[in-house]
Amino acid sequence: SNNGLKNGGGGGGVPLNGKSKQRLMQQIEHAEFSPLAKSFSLLLRNMWSPHRFKSSVDPHMLVQAVSVASNKRYHVGKQADAGEFLAWLLHQLHLGVGGEDGKRKKKKKKSKRPGKNGATSVIHDTFMGRVEVTTSVRTRRRRGEEAA
């Protein structure tokens, strides 16, 4: 009988339980992430880990990944606009986790795992906002008219 994924990959082996299968599938998915997305993910996991002994984390790997991914546009010692950097970082993370580039006007492919509202990555799903426009009509009063 086929027990699904097994440790060892070869013949026999111990069948993986549900958590082990889920962890293995996440590792396979994360293997396709860009180096920048992997560094960012590691930094966040270290920051929020309940198992860390130290309360501080070292962002050096992320800083290096940003420098490489941006062709040194953003690196240590060079000042840059924070808004531009944030927009660049979110876009690179979106692409780095498998998101689609909205600039391409080619035939739309269906995403394997679209999020809410057709989002193609968790970054898009989390940070894409909505704009609500509300208009009101104002009428001008003529001199001598009273408000109703």
PDB file of C-alpha atoms in Angstrom:
ATOM      1  CA  SER A   1       0.000   0.000   0.000  1.00  0.00           C
ATOM      2  CA  ASN A   2       1.096   3.590  -0.598  1.00  0.00           C
ATOM      3  CA  ASN A   3       1.540   5.511   2.642  1.00  0.00           C
ATOM      4  CA  GLY A   4       2.482   8.736   0.901  1.00  0.00           C
ATOM      5  CA  LEU A   5       5.768  10.440   1.678  1.00  0.00           C
ATOM      6  CA  LYS A   6       8.307   8.383   3.594  1.00  0.00           C
ATOM      7  CA  ASN A   7      11.551   9.239   5.311  1.00  0.00           C
ATOM      8  CA  GLY A   8      14.638   8.091   3.472  1.00  0.00           C
ATOM      9  CA  GLY A   9      13.102   8.398   0.035  1.00  0.00           C
ATOM     10  CA  GLY A  10      14.098   4.821  -0.908  1.00  0.00           C
ATOM     11  CA  GLY A  11      12.295   1.586  -0.239  1.00  0.00           C
ATOM     12  CA  GLY A  12      11.276   1.104   3.376  1.00  0.00           C
ATOM     13  CA  GLY A  13      11.094   3.857   5.878  1.00  0.00           C
ATOM     14  CA  VAL A  14       8.852   5.228   8.514  1.00  0.00           C
ATOM     15  CA  PRO A  15       5.647   6.811   7.176  1.00  0.00           C
ATOM     16  CA  LEU A  16       5.499  10.536   7.863  1.00  0.00           C
ATOM     17  CA  ASN A  17       2.769  11.762  10.144  1.00  0.00           C
ATOM     18  CA  GLY A  18       0.620  14.794   9.275  1.00  0.00           C
ATOM     19  CA  LYS A  19       2.931  17.395  10.873  1.00  0.00           C
ATOM     20  CA  SER A  20       6.034  15.918   9.233  1.00  0.00           C
ATOM     21  CA  LYS A  21       4.342  15.914   5.820  1.00  0.00           C
ATOM     22  CA  GLN A  22       3.275  19.534   6.292  1.00  0.00           C
ATOM     23  CA  ARG A  23       6.791  20.583   7.361  1.00  0.00           C
ATOM     24  CA  LEU A  24       8.347  18.744   4.386  1.00  0.00           C
ATOM     25  CA  MET A  25       5.913  20.383   1.957  1.00  0.00           C
ATOM     26  CA  GLN A  26       6.726  23.809   3.434  1.00  0.00           C
ATOM     27  CA  GLN A  27      10.458  23.121   3.007  1.00  0.00           C
ATOM     28  CA  ILE A  28       9.895  22.149  -0.615  1.00  0.00           C
ATOM     29  CA  GLU A  29       7.873  25.324  -1.219  1.00  0.00           C
ATOM     30  CA  HIS A  30      10.469  27.486   0.567  1.00  0.00           C
ATOM     31  CA  ALA A  31      13.254  25.974  -1.557  1.00  0.00           C
ATOM     32  CA  GLU A  32      11.838  27.955  -4.483  1.00  0.00           C
ATOM     33  CA  PHE A  33      12.055  31.291  -2.618  1.00  0.00           C
ATOM     34  CA  SER A  34      14.622  33.923  -3.571  1.00  0.00           C
ATOM     35  CA  PRO A  35      17.644  34.447  -1.283  1.00  0.00           C
ATOM     36  CA  LEU A  36      16.137  37.774  -0.170  1.00  0.00           C
ATOM     37  CA  ALA A  37      12.832  36.134   0.780  1.00  0.00           C
ATOM     38  CA  LYS A  38      14.683  33.358   2.630  1.00  0.00           C
ATOM     39  CA  SER A  39      16.778  35.874   4.603  1.00  0.00           C
ATOM     40  CA  PHE A  40      13.712  37.944   5.484  1.00  0.00           C
ATOM     41  CA  SER A  41      11.844  34.806   6.523  1.00  0.00           C
ATOM     42  CA  LEU A  42      14.724  33.668   8.732  1.00  0.00           C
ATOM     43  CA  LEU A  43      14.976  37.082  10.397  1.00  0.00           C
ATOM     44  CA  LEU A  44      11.235  37.144  11.175  1.00  0.00           C
ATOM     45  CA  ARG A  45      11.240  33.577  12.456  1.00  0.00           C
ATOM     46  CA  ASN A  46      14.187  34.379  14.750  1.00  0.00           C
ATOM     47  CA  MET A  47      12.537  37.567  15.999  1.00  0.00           C
ATOM     48  CA  TRP A  48       9.296  35.817  16.896  1.00  0.00           C
ATOM     49  CA  SER A  49      10.673  32.452  18.026  1.00  0.00           C
ATOM     50  CA  PRO A  50       9.655  31.501  21.568  1.00  0.00           C
ATOM     51  CA  HIS A  51      12.707  29.178  21.727  1.00  0.00           C
ATOM     52  CA  ARG A  52      15.451  31.791  21.316  1.00  0.00           C
ATOM     53  CA  PHE A  53      17.652  32.451  24.308  1.00  0.00           C
ATOM     54  CA  LYS A  54      18.668  35.945  23.237  1.00  0.00           C
ATOM     55  CA  SER A  55      16.228  38.778  22.793  1.00  0.00           C
ATOM     56  CA  SER A  56      18.197  40.311  19.904  1.00  0.00           C
ATOM     57  CA  VAL A  57      18.677  39.098  16.338  1.00  0.00           C
ATOM     58  CA  ASP A  58      21.412  39.811  13.804  1.00  0.00           C
ATOM     59  CA  PRO A  59      20.037  41.284  10.563  1.00  0.00           C
ATOM     60  CA  HIS A  60      23.407  40.922   8.768  1.00  0.00           C
ATOM     61  CA  MET A  61      22.203  38.203   6.363  1.00  0.00           C
ATOM     62  CA  LEU A  62      19.182  40.303   5.365  1.00  0.00           C
ATOM     63  CA  VAL A  63      21.354  43.395   4.850  1.00  0.00           C
ATOM     64  CA  GLN A  64      23.671  41.368   2.598  1.00  0.00           C
ATOM     65  CA  ALA A  65      20.740  39.896   0.661  1.00  0.00           C
ATOM     66  CA  VAL A  66      19.240  43.378   0.154  1.00  0.00           C
ATOM     67  CA  SER A  67      22.572  44.716  -1.090  1.00  0.00           C
ATOM     68  CA  VAL A  68      22.972  41.871  -3.596  1.00  0.00           C
ATOM     69  CA  ALA A  69      19.339  41.871  -4.777  1.00  0.00           C
ATOM     70  CA  SER A  70      19.344  45.639  -5.301  1.00  0.00           C
ATOM     71  CA  ASN A  71      22.700  45.683  -7.113  1.00  0.00           C
ATOM     72  CA  LYS A  72      24.026  47.823  -4.237  1.00  0.00           C
ATOM     73  CA  ARG A  73      21.275  50.392  -4.659  1.00  0.00           C
ATOM     74  CA  TYR A  74      20.532  49.817  -0.972  1.00  0.00           C
ATOM     75  CA  HIS A  75      23.576  48.983   1.121  1.00  0.00           C
ATOM     76  CA  VAL A  76      25.300  49.924   4.366  1.00  0.00           C
ATOM     77  CA  GLY A  77      26.684  53.448   4.334  1.00  0.00           C
ATOM     78  CA  LYS A  78      24.467  54.720   1.525  1.00  0.00           C
ATOM     79  CA  GLN A  79      21.423  56.748   2.522  1.00  0.00           C
ATOM     80  CA  ALA A  80      18.212  56.122   0.582  1.00  0.00           C
ATOM     81  CA  ASP A  81      14.572  57.144   0.702  1.00  0.00           C
ATOM     82  CA  ALA A  82      12.682  54.953   3.187  1.00  0.00           C
ATOM     83  CA  GLY A  83       9.447  54.939   1.153  1.00  0.00           C
ATOM     84  CA  GLU A  84      11.244  53.843  -2.014  1.00  0.00           C
ATOM     85  CA  PHE A  85      13.090  51.137  -0.086  1.00  0.00           C
ATOM     86  CA  LEU A  86       9.894  49.796   1.474  1.00  0.00           C
ATOM     87  CA  ALA A  87       8.139  49.691  -1.912  1.00  0.00           C
ATOM     88  CA  TRP A  88      11.165  47.957  -3.463  1.00  0.00           C
ATOM     89  CA  LEU A  89      11.456  45.449  -0.584  1.00  0.00           C
ATOM     90  CA  LEU A  90       7.767  44.510  -0.663  1.00  0.00           C
ATOM     91  CA  HIS A  91       7.868  44.097  -4.446  1.00  0.00           C
ATOM     92  CA  GLN A  92      11.017  41.939  -4.270  1.00  0.00           C
ATOM     93  CA  LEU A  93       9.547  39.804  -1.487  1.00  0.00           C
ATOM     94  CA  HIS A  94       6.336  39.389  -3.514  1.00  0.00           C
ATOM     95  CA  LEU A  95       8.334  38.185  -6.515  1.00  0.00           C
ATOM     96  CA  GLY A  96      10.669  36.156  -4.285  1.00  0.00           C
ATOM     97  CA  VAL A  97       7.863  34.016  -2.891  1.00  0.00           C
ATOM     98  CA  GLY A  98       6.425  33.284  -6.315  1.00  0.00           C
ATOM     99  CA  GLY A  99       4.192  36.298  -6.887  1.00  0.00           C
ATOM    100  CA  GLU A 100       3.511  37.482 -10.399  1.00  0.00           C
ATOM    101  CA  ASP A 101       4.883  40.742 -11.764  1.00  0.00           C
ATOM    102  CA  GLY A 102       1.929  43.014 -12.534  1.00  0.00           C
ATOM    103  CA  LYS A 103       3.916  44.866 -15.211  1.00  0.00           C
ATOM    104  CA  ARG A 104       3.682  42.011 -17.670  1.00  0.00           C
ATOM    105  CA  LYS A 105       0.619  42.264 -19.888  1.00  0.00           C
ATOM    106  CA  LYS A 106       0.883  38.708 -21.199  1.00  0.00           C
ATOM    107  CA  LYS A 107      -1.834  36.114 -21.021  1.00  0.00           C
ATOM    108  CA  LYS A 108      -2.891  35.614 -17.412  1.00  0.00           C
ATOM    109  CA  LYS A 109      -1.913  32.268 -15.965  1.00  0.00           C
ATOM    110  CA  LYS A 110      -3.906  30.842 -13.137  1.00  0.00           C
ATOM    111  CA  SER A 111      -1.852  30.883  -9.965  1.00  0.00           C
ATOM    112  CA  LYS A 112      -1.338  27.554  -8.239  1.00  0.00           C
ATOM    113  CA  ARG A 113      -2.249  29.041  -4.881  1.00  0.00           C
ATOM    114  CA  PRO A 114      -4.118  32.304  -5.243  1.00  0.00           C
ATOM    115  CA  GLY A 115      -4.901  34.028  -1.980  1.00  0.00           C
ATOM    116  CA  LYS A 116      -7.822  36.236  -1.122  1.00  0.00           C
ATOM    117  CA  ASN A 117      -9.124  38.332  -3.994  1.00  0.00           C
ATOM    118  CA  GLY A 118      -6.891  36.520  -6.490  1.00  0.00           C
ATOM    119  CA  ALA A 119      -3.623  37.619  -4.815  1.00  0.00           C
ATOM    120  CA  THR A 120      -0.617  35.720  -6.079  1.00  0.00           C
ATOM    121  CA  SER A 121       1.474  35.832  -2.888  1.00  0.00           C
ATOM    122  CA  VAL A 122       1.135  36.268   0.839  1.00  0.00           C
ATOM    123  CA  ILE A 123       2.921  39.626   0.487  1.00  0.00           C
ATOM    124  CA  HIS A 124       0.344  40.885  -2.020  1.00  0.00           C
ATOM    125  CA  ASP A 125      -2.484  39.477   0.053  1.00  0.00           C
ATOM    126  CA  THR A 126      -1.214  41.184   3.218  1.00  0.00           C
ATOM    127  CA  PHE A 127      -0.069  44.579   1.984  1.00  0.00           C
ATOM    128  CA  MET A 128      -2.281  45.373  -0.996  1.00  0.00           C
ATOM    129  CA  GLY A 129      -4.755  47.953   0.164  1.00  0.00           C
ATOM    130  CA  ARG A 130      -8.006  49.307  -1.131  1.00  0.00           C
ATOM    131  CA  VAL A 131      -8.883  52.876  -1.863  1.00  0.00           C
ATOM    132  CA  GLU A 132     -12.344  54.035  -0.973  1.00  0.00           C
ATOM    133  CA  VAL A 133     -13.478  57.219  -2.652  1.00  0.00           C
ATOM    134  CA  THR A 134     -16.394  59.070  -1.110  1.00  0.00           C
ATOM    135  CA  THR A 135     -17.893  62.097  -2.774  1.00  0.00           C
ATOM    136  CA  SER A 136     -20.475  64.493  -1.496  1.00  0.00           C
ATOM    137  CA  VAL A 137     -22.447  67.042  -3.430  1.00  0.00           C
ATOM    138  CA  ARG A 138     -22.373  70.532  -2.015  1.00  0.00           C
ATOM    139  CA  THR A 139     -24.925  73.073  -3.109  1.00  0.00           C
ATOM    140  CA  ARG A 140     -24.178  76.749  -3.022  1.00  0.00           C
ATOM    141  CA  ARG A 141     -26.599  78.980  -1.238  1.00  0.00           C
ATOM    142  CA  ARG A 142     -27.477  82.297  -2.666  1.00  0.00           C
ATOM    143  CA  ARG A 143     -27.351  85.368  -0.501  1.00  0.00           C
ATOM    144  CA  GLY A 144     -30.440  85.765   1.547  1.00  0.00           C
ATOM    145  CA  GLU A 145     -31.425  82.047   1.377  1.00  0.00           C
ATOM    146  CA  GLU A 146     -31.803  80.190   4.613  1.00  0.00           C
ATOM    147  CA  ALA A 147     -30.714  76.662   5.241  1.00  0.00           C
ATOM    148  CA  ALA A 148     -33.574  74.177   5.189  1.00  0.00           C
TER     149      ALA A 148
END
